[in-house]
CSV table of C-alpha atoms and ligand atoms in Angstrom, one decimal:
chain,number,residue,atom,x,y,z
A,7,UNK,CA,6.8,-14.1,-29.9
A,8,UNK,CA,4.9,-15.4,-32.9
A,9,UNK,CA,4.7,-19.0,-33.4
A,10,UNK,CA,3.6,-19.6,-37.0
A,11,UNK,CA,2.0,-22.9,-38.4
A,12,UNK,CA,1.0,-24.3,-35.2
A,13,UNK,CA,-2.6,-25.7,-35.2
A,14,UNK,CA,-2.5,-27.4,-32.2
A,15,UNK,CA,-3.1,-25.6,-29.1
A,16,UNK,CA,-0.9,-28.2,-27.1
A,17,UNK,CA,1.9,-27.6,-29.1
A,18,UNK,CA,1.8,-23.8,-27.4
A,19,UNK,CA,1.3,-25.0,-24.2
A,20,UNK,CA,4.3,-27.5,-24.6
A,21,UNK,CA,6.1,-24.5,-26.2
A,22,UNK,CA,5.1,-22.1,-23.4
A,23,UNK,CA,6.3,-25.4,-20.8
A,24,UNK,CA,9.7,-25.5,-22.4
A,25,UNK,CA,10.3,-21.4,-21.9
A,26,UNK,CA,9.2,-21.2,-18.4
A,27,UNK,CA,11.2,-24.3,-17.3
A,28,UNK,CA,14.4,-22.6,-19.1
A,29,UNK,CA,13.9,-19.0,-17.7
A,30,UNK,CA,13.3,-20.5,-14.4
A,31,UNK,CA,16.5,-22.2,-14.2
A,32,UNK,CA,18.8,-20.3,-11.4
A,33,UNK,CA,21.4,-18.2,-13.3
A,34,UNK,CA,24.9,-18.1,-11.3
A,35,UNK,CA,26.3,-14.8,-10.8
A,36,UNK,CA,29.4,-14.6,-8.6
A,37,UNK,CA,28.6,-17.7,-7.0
A,38,UNK,CA,25.2,-16.7,-5.8
A,39,UNK,CA,22.0,-18.3,-7.5
A,40,UNK,CA,19.9,-15.6,-9.3
A,41,UNK,CA,16.1,-16.7,-10.1
A,42,UNK,CA,13.8,-14.8,-12.5
A,43,UNK,CA,10.2,-15.6,-12.6
A,44,UNK,CA,8.1,-15.9,-16.1
A,45,UNK,CA,4.3,-15.5,-17.0
A,46,UNK,CA,3.2,-16.5,-20.2
A,47,UNK,CA,0.1,-15.5,-21.9
A,48,UNK,CA,-1.0,-16.6,-25.8
A,49,UNK,CA,-3.7,-15.9,-27.9
A,50,UNK,CA,-4.2,-17.7,-31.2
A,51,UNK,CA,-5.1,-16.3,-34.7
A,52,UNK,CA,-7.5,-16.2,-36.2
A,53,UNK,CA,-9.8,-16.9,-33.1
A,54,UNK,CA,-8.9,-14.4,-30.8
A,55,UNK,CA,-8.5,-11.6,-33.1
A,56,UNK,CA,-7.6,-10.7,-36.5
A,57,UNK,CA,-4.9,-8.4,-36.5
A,58,UNK,CA,-1.8,-7.5,-34.2
A,59,UNK,CA,-3.4,-5.1,-32.2
A,60,UNK,CA,-6.1,-7.7,-31.2
A,61,UNK,CA,-4.2,-10.8,-30.7
A,62,UNK,CA,-1.2,-8.3,-28.3
A,63,UNK,CA,-4.5,-7.2,-26.3
A,64,UNK,CA,-5.7,-10.7,-25.8
A,65,UNK,CA,-2.3,-12.5,-25.1
A,66,UNK,CA,-1.7,-9.4,-22.8
A,67,UNK,CA,-4.7,-10.0,-20.7
A,68,UNK,CA,-3.9,-13.9,-20.6
A,69,UNK,CA,-0.5,-13.0,-19.3
A,70,UNK,CA,-1.9,-11.1,-16.4
A,71,UNK,CA,-3.9,-13.6,-15.6
A,72,UNK,CA,-1.3,-16.2,-15.5
A,73,UNK,CA,0.4,-13.5,-12.9
A,74,UNK,CA,-2.7,-13.6,-11.0
A,75,UNK,CA,-2.2,-17.3,-10.5
A,76,UNK,CA,1.0,-16.9,-9.2
A,77,UNK,CA,4.5,-17.1,-10.6
A,78,UNK,CA,5.7,-19.0,-13.7
A,79,UNK,CA,2.7,-19.9,-15.4
A,80,UNK,CA,1.1,-20.1,-18.8
A,81,UNK,CA,-2.2,-19.2,-20.1
A,82,UNK,CA,-4.2,-19.2,-23.1
A,83,UNK,CA,-6.3,-16.3,-23.4
A,84,UNK,CA,-10.4,-17.0,-23.2
A,85,UNK,CA,-13.4,-14.6,-23.7
A,86,UNK,CA,-14.0,-14.0,-19.9
A,87,UNK,CA,-10.5,-12.5,-19.7
A,88,UNK,CA,-11.6,-9.9,-22.2
A,89,UNK,CA,-13.8,-8.0,-19.7
A,90,UNK,CA,-11.3,-8.0,-17.1
A,91,UNK,CA,-8.7,-6.7,-19.2
A,92,UNK,CA,-10.9,-3.8,-20.9
A,93,UNK,CA,-12.1,-2.9,-17.1
A,94,UNK,CA,-8.8,-2.7,-16.6
A,95,UNK,CA,-7.7,-0.3,-19.5
A,96,UNK,CA,-10.7,2.2,-18.6
A,97,UNK,CA,-9.2,2.2,-15.1
A,98,UNK,CA,-6.0,2.6,-15.8
A,99,UNK,CA,-6.7,5.8,-18.6
A,100,UNK,CA,-9.5,7.0,-16.0
A,101,UNK,CA,-6.7,7.4,-13.1
A,102,UNK,CA,-4.1,9.3,-15.4
A,103,UNK,CA,-7.4,11.9,-15.8
A,104,UNK,CA,-7.9,11.7,-12.1
A,105,UNK,CA,-4.6,12.4,-11.5
A,106,UNK,CA,-4.7,15.5,-14.2
A,107,UNK,CA,-8.0,16.8,-13.0
A,108,UNK,CA,-7.5,16.9,-9.6
A,109,UNK,CA,-10.5,14.4,-8.4
A,110,UNK,CA,-8.1,12.8,-5.6
A,111,UNK,CA,-8.8,14.0,-1.8
A,112,UNK,CA,-6.9,13.1,1.1
A,113,UNK,CA,-9.3,12.2,4.4
A,114,UNK,CA,-7.2,12.5,7.7
A,115,UNK,CA,-7.8,9.7,10.6
A,116,UNK,CA,-6.6,10.8,14.1
A,117,UNK,CA,-4.3,9.2,15.7
A,118,UNK,CA,-4.9,9.5,19.7
A,119,UNK,CA,-2.2,9.0,22.4
A,120,UNK,CA,-2.8,7.0,25.5
A,121,UNK,CA,-3.1,7.6,28.5
A,122,UNK,CA,-4.8,10.8,28.1
A,123,UNK,CA,-6.6,10.5,24.8
A,124,UNK,CA,-4.6,13.5,23.1
A,125,UNK,CA,-4.6,14.1,19.1
A,126,UNK,CA,-0.9,13.6,18.4
A,127,UNK,CA,-1.2,13.1,14.5
A,128,UNK,CA,-3.4,12.0,11.5
A,129,UNK,CA,-3.2,9.4,8.9
A,130,UNK,CA,-3.4,10.6,5.3
A,131,UNK,CA,-5.9,8.1,3.6
A,132,UNK,CA,-6.6,8.7,-0.4
A,133,UNK,CA,-10.3,9.2,-1.7
A,134,UNK,CA,-11.1,9.4,-5.2
A,135,UNK,CA,-14.2,11.6,-6.5
A,136,UNK,CA,-14.8,9.5,-9.7
A,137,UNK,CA,-16.7,11.6,-12.1
A,138,UNK,CA,-19.6,8.7,-12.6
A,139,UNK,CA,-19.4,6.4,-9.8
A,140,UNK,CA,-18.9,8.6,-6.9
A,141,UNK,CA,-16.5,8.6,-4.1
A,142,UNK,CA,-14.3,5.7,-4.2
A,143,UNK,CA,-12.1,4.0,-1.8
A,144,UNK,CA,-8.6,3.3,-1.7
A,145,UNK,CA,-9.1,-0.6,-1.7
A,146,UNK,CA,-10.7,-0.3,-5.1
A,147,UNK,CA,-7.9,1.5,-7.1
A,148,UNK,CA,-4.6,1.3,-5.3
A,149,UNK,CA,-4.2,-2.4,-6.6
A,150,UNK,CA,-4.4,-1.0,-9.9
A,151,UNK,CA,-2.6,1.9,-9.5
A,152,UNK,CA,0.3,-0.2,-8.0
A,153,UNK,CA,0.1,-2.9,-11.1
A,154,UNK,CA,0.5,-0.2,-13.6
A,155,UNK,CA,3.2,2.0,-11.8
A,156,UNK,CA,0.7,5.0,-11.6
A,157,UNK,CA,1.2,4.6,-7.5
A,158,UNK,CA,4.1,6.7,-8.3
A,159,UNK,CA,3.0,9.7,-9.3
A,160,UNK,CA,-0.1,9.0,-7.2
A,161,UNK,CA,2.2,8.6,-4.2
A,162,UNK,CA,4.0,11.8,-4.9
A,163,UNK,CA,0.8,13.7,-5.3
A,164,UNK,CA,-0.5,12.2,-2.0
A,165,UNK,CA,3.0,13.2,0.0
A,166,UNK,CA,2.7,16.6,-1.1
A,167,UNK,CA,-0.8,17.4,-0.5
A,168,UNK,CA,-0.2,15.9,3.1
A,169,UNK,CA,2.5,18.0,3.5
A,170,UNK,CA,1.2,21.1,2.6
A,171,UNK,CA,-1.7,20.6,4.7
A,172,UNK,CA,0.1,19.8,7.6
A,173,UNK,CA,1.6,23.4,7.0
A,174,UNK,CA,-1.5,24.7,6.6
A,175,UNK,CA,-2.7,23.7,9.9
A,176,UNK,CA,0.6,24.3,11.6
A,177,UNK,CA,-0.2,28.3,10.8
A,178,UNK,CA,-3.7,27.8,12.0
A,179,UNK,CA,-1.6,26.3,15.3
A,180,UNK,CA,-2.6,23.0,15.1
A,181,UNK,CA,0.5,20.8,15.2
A,182,UNK,CA,-0.2,17.4,14.1
A,183,UNK,CA,2.2,14.5,13.0
A,184,UNK,CA,1.5,13.5,9.5
A,185,UNK,CA,1.6,9.8,8.7
A,186,UNK,CA,1.5,8.8,4.5
A,187,UNK,CA,1.3,5.3,3.5
A,188,UNK,CA,4.0,4.6,1.0
A,189,UNK,CA,3.5,1.5,-1.4
A,190,UNK,CA,5.8,-1.0,-1.9
A,191,UNK,CA,6.7,0.1,-5.6
A,192,UNK,CA,7.2,3.6,-4.2
A,193,UNK,CA,9.5,2.4,-1.4
A,194,UNK,CA,11.4,0.6,-3.9
A,195,UNK,CA,11.7,3.5,-6.6
A,196,UNK,CA,15.5,4.5,-7.2
A,197,UNK,CA,14.6,8.5,-6.8
A,198,UNK,CA,12.3,8.4,-3.6
A,199,UNK,CA,14.8,10.2,-1.5
A,200,UNK,CA,15.1,13.2,-4.0
A,201,UNK,CA,11.9,13.2,-4.4
A,202,UNK,CA,10.8,13.2,-0.8
A,203,UNK,CA,13.5,16.0,-0.3
A,204,UNK,CA,12.2,18.0,-3.0
A,205,UNK,CA,8.7,17.9,-1.9
A,206,UNK,CA,9.8,19.0,1.7
A,207,UNK,CA,11.6,21.6,0.6
A,208,UNK,CA,8.8,23.0,-1.7
A,209,UNK,CA,6.2,22.6,1.1
A,210,UNK,CA,8.9,23.7,4.1
A,211,UNK,CA,7.6,20.5,5.9
A,212,UNK,CA,9.3,20.2,9.2
A,213,UNK,CA,10.9,16.9,8.3
A,214,UNK,CA,10.1,15.4,12.0
A,215,UNK,CA,6.3,16.0,11.6
A,216,UNK,CA,6.3,13.5,8.6
A,217,UNK,CA,5.9,10.0,9.1
A,218,UNK,CA,5.5,7.2,6.4
A,219,UNK,CA,3.8,3.9,7.0
A,220,UNK,CA,5.2,1.4,4.9
A,221,UNK,CA,3.8,-2.6,5.1
A,222,UNK,CA,5.0,-5.6,6.8
A,223,UNK,CA,5.1,-7.5,3.7
A,224,UNK,CA,6.6,-4.6,1.7
A,225,UNK,CA,9.4,-4.5,4.4
A,226,UNK,CA,10.0,-8.0,4.6
A,227,UNK,CA,10.2,-8.4,0.8
A,228,UNK,CA,14.0,-7.8,0.6
A,229,UNK,CA,15.0,-7.4,4.1
A,230,UNK,CA,18.8,-6.6,3.2
A,231,UNK,CA,17.8,-4.2,0.8
A,232,UNK,CA,15.1,-2.6,3.2
A,233,UNK,CA,17.1,-1.7,6.1
A,234,UNK,CA,19.2,0.4,3.8
A,235,UNK,CA,16.4,2.2,2.3
A,236,UNK,CA,15.1,2.6,5.9
A,237,UNK,CA,18.8,4.1,7.2
A,238,UNK,CA,18.5,6.4,4.2
A,239,UNK,CA,15.0,7.9,5.2
A,240,UNK,CA,16.0,8.0,8.6
A,241,UNK,CA,18.8,9.9,7.9
A,242,UNK,CA,16.4,12.8,6.6
A,243,UNK,CA,15.0,12.9,9.9
A,244,UNK,CA,11.7,11.0,9.0
A,245,UNK,CA,9.9,8.7,11.4
A,246,UNK,CA,9.1,5.4,10.1
A,247,UNK,CA,6.3,3.2,11.1
A,248,UNK,CA,5.2,-0.6,10.0
A,249,UNK,CA,1.9,-0.8,8.9
A,250,UNK,CA,-0.1,-3.9,9.0
A,251,UNK,CA,1.9,-5.4,11.5
A,252,UNK,CA,1.0,-9.2,12.2
A,253,UNK,CA,-0.4,-9.8,8.3
A,254,UNK,CA,3.2,-10.6,6.7
A,255,UNK,CA,6.1,-13.1,8.1
A,256,UNK,CA,8.3,-10.8,10.2
A,257,UNK,CA,11.5,-12.1,11.0
A,258,UNK,CA,12.9,-10.7,14.3
A,259,UNK,CA,16.2,-10.8,13.6
A,260,UNK,CA,15.2,-8.2,10.9
A,261,UNK,CA,12.5,-6.6,13.0
A,262,UNK,CA,15.5,-5.4,15.4
A,263,UNK,CA,17.4,-3.7,12.5
A,264,UNK,CA,14.8,-1.5,11.2
A,265,UNK,CA,15.1,2.0,12.2
A,266,UNK,CA,11.5,2.3,12.5
A,267,UNK,CA,9.6,4.5,15.4
A,268,UNK,CA,6.3,2.7,15.4
A,269,UNK,CA,4.6,-0.7,14.7
A,270,UNK,CA,0.7,-0.5,13.8
A,271,UNK,CA,-1.0,-3.4,14.8
A,272,UNK,CA,-3.4,-4.5,12.1
A,273,UNK,CA,-7.1,-3.9,13.0
A,274,UNK,CA,-7.8,-7.8,12.2
A,275,UNK,CA,-6.0,-8.4,15.8
A,276,UNK,CA,-8.2,-5.7,17.5
A,277,UNK,CA,-11.4,-6.5,16.0
A,278,UNK,CA,-12.2,-9.4,18.5
A,279,UNK,CA,-10.9,-7.6,21.6
A,280,UNK,CA,-11.7,-8.7,24.3
A,281,UNK,CA,-13.6,-11.8,23.6
A,282,UNK,CA,-11.1,-13.6,21.4
A,283,UNK,CA,-8.4,-15.3,23.8
A,284,UNK,CA,-5.9,-15.6,20.7
A,285,UNK,CA,-6.4,-12.1,19.5
A,286,UNK,CA,-6.1,-11.0,23.4
A,287,UNK,CA,-2.9,-13.1,23.5
A,288,UNK,CA,-1.6,-12.1,20.4
A,289,UNK,CA,-1.9,-8.3,21.1
A,290,UNK,CA,-0.7,-8.1,24.2
A,291,UNK,CA,2.5,-10.1,23.0
A,292,UNK,CA,3.0,-8.0,20.2
A,293,UNK,CA,2.8,-4.7,22.9
A,294,UNK,CA,5.4,-6.3,25.0
A,295,UNK,CA,7.9,-7.2,22.0
A,296,UNK,CA,7.5,-3.8,20.6
A,297,UNK,CA,8.3,-2.2,23.9
A,298,UNK,CA,11.5,-4.2,24.2
A,299,UNK,CA,12.4,-3.4,21.2
A,300,UNK,CA,11.7,0.4,21.8
A,301,UNK,CA,9.2,0.7,19.6
A,302,UNK,CA,5.5,2.7,20.2
A,303,UNK,CA,2.8,0.6,19.3
A,304,UNK,CA,-0.5,2.1,17.2
A,305,UNK,CA,-3.4,-0.4,17.5
A,306,UNK,CA,-5.5,0.3,14.4
A,307,UNK,CA,-9.5,-0.5,14.0
A,308,UNK,CA,-10.4,0.7,17.3
A,309,UNK,CA,-14.0,0.3,17.4
A,310,UNK,CA,-15.7,0.2,21.0
A,311,UNK,CA,-15.0,1.7,24.6
A,312,UNK,CA,-13.6,-2.2,25.7
A,313,UNK,CA,-11.1,-2.2,23.0
A,314,UNK,CA,-9.9,1.2,24.2
A,315,UNK,CA,-9.8,0.0,27.7
A,316,UNK,CA,-8.1,-2.9,27.1
A,317,UNK,CA,-5.3,-1.4,24.6
A,318,UNK,CA,-4.5,1.1,27.4
A,319,UNK,CA,-4.1,-1.5,30.1
A,320,UNK,CA,-1.9,-3.3,28.2
A,321,UNK,CA,0.1,0.2,27.4
A,322,UNK,CA,-0.1,0.8,23.5
A,323,UNK,CA,0.9,4.2,23.2
A,324,UNK,CA,-1.7,5.3,20.4
A,325,UNK,CA,-4.8,4.1,19.4
A,326,UNK,CA,-6.6,4.8,15.9
A,327,UNK,CA,-10.3,3.7,14.8
A,328,UNK,CA,-13.4,4.5,14.6
A,329,UNK,CA,-14.5,5.0,18.6
A,330,UNK,CA,-12.6,8.2,18.1
A,331,UNK,CA,-13.2,9.0,14.6
A,332,UNK,CA,-13.8,8.2,10.9
A,333,UNK,CA,-11.1,9.6,8.4
A,334,UNK,CA,-12.7,13.3,7.9
A,335,UNK,CA,-12.1,15.9,5.6
A,336,UNK,CA,-9.5,18.5,6.3
A,337,UNK,CA,-11.6,21.3,7.3
A,338,UNK,CA,-13.9,19.0,9.2
A,339,UNK,CA,-10.7,17.6,11.2
A,340,UNK,CA,-9.3,21.0,11.8
A,341,UNK,CA,-12.4,22.3,13.0
A,342,UNK,CA,-12.8,19.4,15.1
A,343,UNK,CA,-9.5,19.5,16.4
A,344,UNK,CA,-9.3,23.3,17.5
A,345,UNK,CA,-12.8,22.7,19.1
A,346,UNK,CA,-10.7,20.0,21.3
A,347,UNK,CA,-13.3,17.4,20.3
A,348,UNK,CA,-11.0,14.4,20.6
B,411,C2E,P1,-4.3,1.4,6.4
B,411,C2E,O1,-2.9,2.1,6.1
B,411,C2E,O2,-4.2,0.1,7.5
B,411,C2E,O3,-5.2,2.4,6.7
B,411,C2E,C1,-6.3,2.1,7.8
B,411,C2E,C2,-7.7,1.8,7.0
B,411,C2E,O4,-8.4,0.9,8.1
B,411,C2E,C3,-8.6,2.8,6.2
B,411,C2E,O5,-9.3,2.4,5.2
B,411,C2E,C4,-9.2,3.3,7.5
B,411,C2E,O6,-10.1,4.1,7.0
B,411,C2E,C5,-9.7,2.0,8.0
B,411,C2E,N1,-10.1,2.3,9.4
B,411,C2E,C6,-9.7,2.9,10.3
B,411,C2E,N2,-10.3,2.8,11.5
B,411,C2E,C7,-11.1,1.8,11.4
B,411,C2E,C8,-11.9,1.1,11.9
B,411,C2E,O7,-12.3,1.1,13.4
B,411,C2E,N3,-13.0,0.1,11.9
B,411,C2E,C9,-12.7,-0.1,10.4
B,411,C2E,N4,-13.6,-1.2,9.8
B,411,C2E,N5,-11.7,0.2,9.6
B,411,C2E,C10,-11.2,1.4,10.0
B,411,C2E,P2,-9.0,2.9,3.8
B,411,C2E,O8,-9.2,4.4,4.0
B,411,C2E,O9,-10.0,2.3,3.2
B,411,C2E,O10,-7.7,2.5,3.1
B,411,C2E,C11,-7.2,1.4,3.0
B,411,C2E,C12,-5.9,1.1,2.4
B,411,C2E,O11,-5.2,1.8,1.7
B,411,C2E,C13,-5.0,1.7,3.6
B,411,C2E,O12,-4.8,0.5,4.9
B,411,C2E,C14,-3.7,2.0,3.2
B,411,C2E,O13,-2.7,0.4,2.7
B,411,C2E,C15,-4.3,1.8,1.3
B,411,C2E,N6,-4.3,3.4,1.4
B,411,C2E,C16,-4.7,4.4,1.6
B,411,C2E,N7,-4.3,5.8,1.3
B,411,C2E,C17,-3.1,5.4,0.5
B,411,C2E,C18,-2.1,6.1,-0.4
B,411,C2E,O14,-2.2,7.2,-0.4
B,411,C2E,N8,-1.4,5.7,-0.7
B,411,C2E,C19,-0.6,4.2,-0.6
B,411,C2E,N9,0.0,3.5,-1.0
B,411,C2E,N10,-1.8,3.4,-0.1
B,411,C2E,C20,-3.2,3.9,0.7
B,412,MG,MG1,-1.4,3.2,6.7
B,413,MG,MG1,-2.9,-0.6,8.4
């Protein structure tokens, strides 16, 4: 929107606020209130830019800033934002190039069954071989990939590569369940089922060997539609796991209706076991609750023997963490597995 002849920044603020109140009022459709959120950014001619391209770019940066401060905000552009928005643009184009030039690699972290410490499966974790910055961990680029939507093609690559690898290992006599992280954006994609079906066929993957990990907060976002989506995935024969359990707000009523096989207790609860009485209580209760819902439990981030021992006593079905192994490159993992090193 162009506001002409607005000498006064405060006036711009007023107009933006009027927009926000108008747009955030509930819309009644079939007797139900629907809400939309709105984030507005603005830049000022001639201070922030002298042509349309610059003004739009700066307003866009301001809009992202407004978004980052929560819903229904307005923000004027400022110079500090400029730096952020150019970093964002660079990262976005680098991510596109990374996909094209094969700079991503999957590492695999063992999931160990208890008792008996048997290697049951692996979780695929993405890494980026950045041409200048070296090996990057997912925390530094997945959020941006989510924001730009690039997580969809990246996630497709991850699924395809993980399935391909699982089948290569199967040929070598190494039968492992393959867990793949699915982002919220991917989970809500209309054509997710078609994409997965296509990948399973192309890689000849055994459907039952594939597990999708979806975080608790993504699942609970729109729990009714989550149930339908999960049922559709389950009907294909896949396994489903709730990732980072305990960090979101789970409704027990929904939890029992989700057709999932496994629940992964977030690493933040495992870290201070057995010293922290609260974490001990939470973990014990979570394992009991999961078992009464007929779900298996995976404890994430197991680093010490004491943690392992506690989890085994409490009946955790699987453990994953540095105590057994860091995430490894594919060839390292299979060498260790075939040598019986887990
Ligand atoms: P996550 O799915 O909860 O994965 C577990 C993370 O914990 C991994 O970090 C793993 O390296 C780390 N970890 C495992 N054991 C230990 C331990 O004993 N101690 C400590 N301190 N850390 C441990 P990573 O690889 O950096 O991945 C971080 C997150 O990035 C993942 O969390 C997942 O949410 C996301 N991610 C990774 N790969 C993908 C992907 O292909 N697609 C999507 N959408 N997200 C991904
Ligand atoms: Mg995970
Ligand atoms: Mg996790």
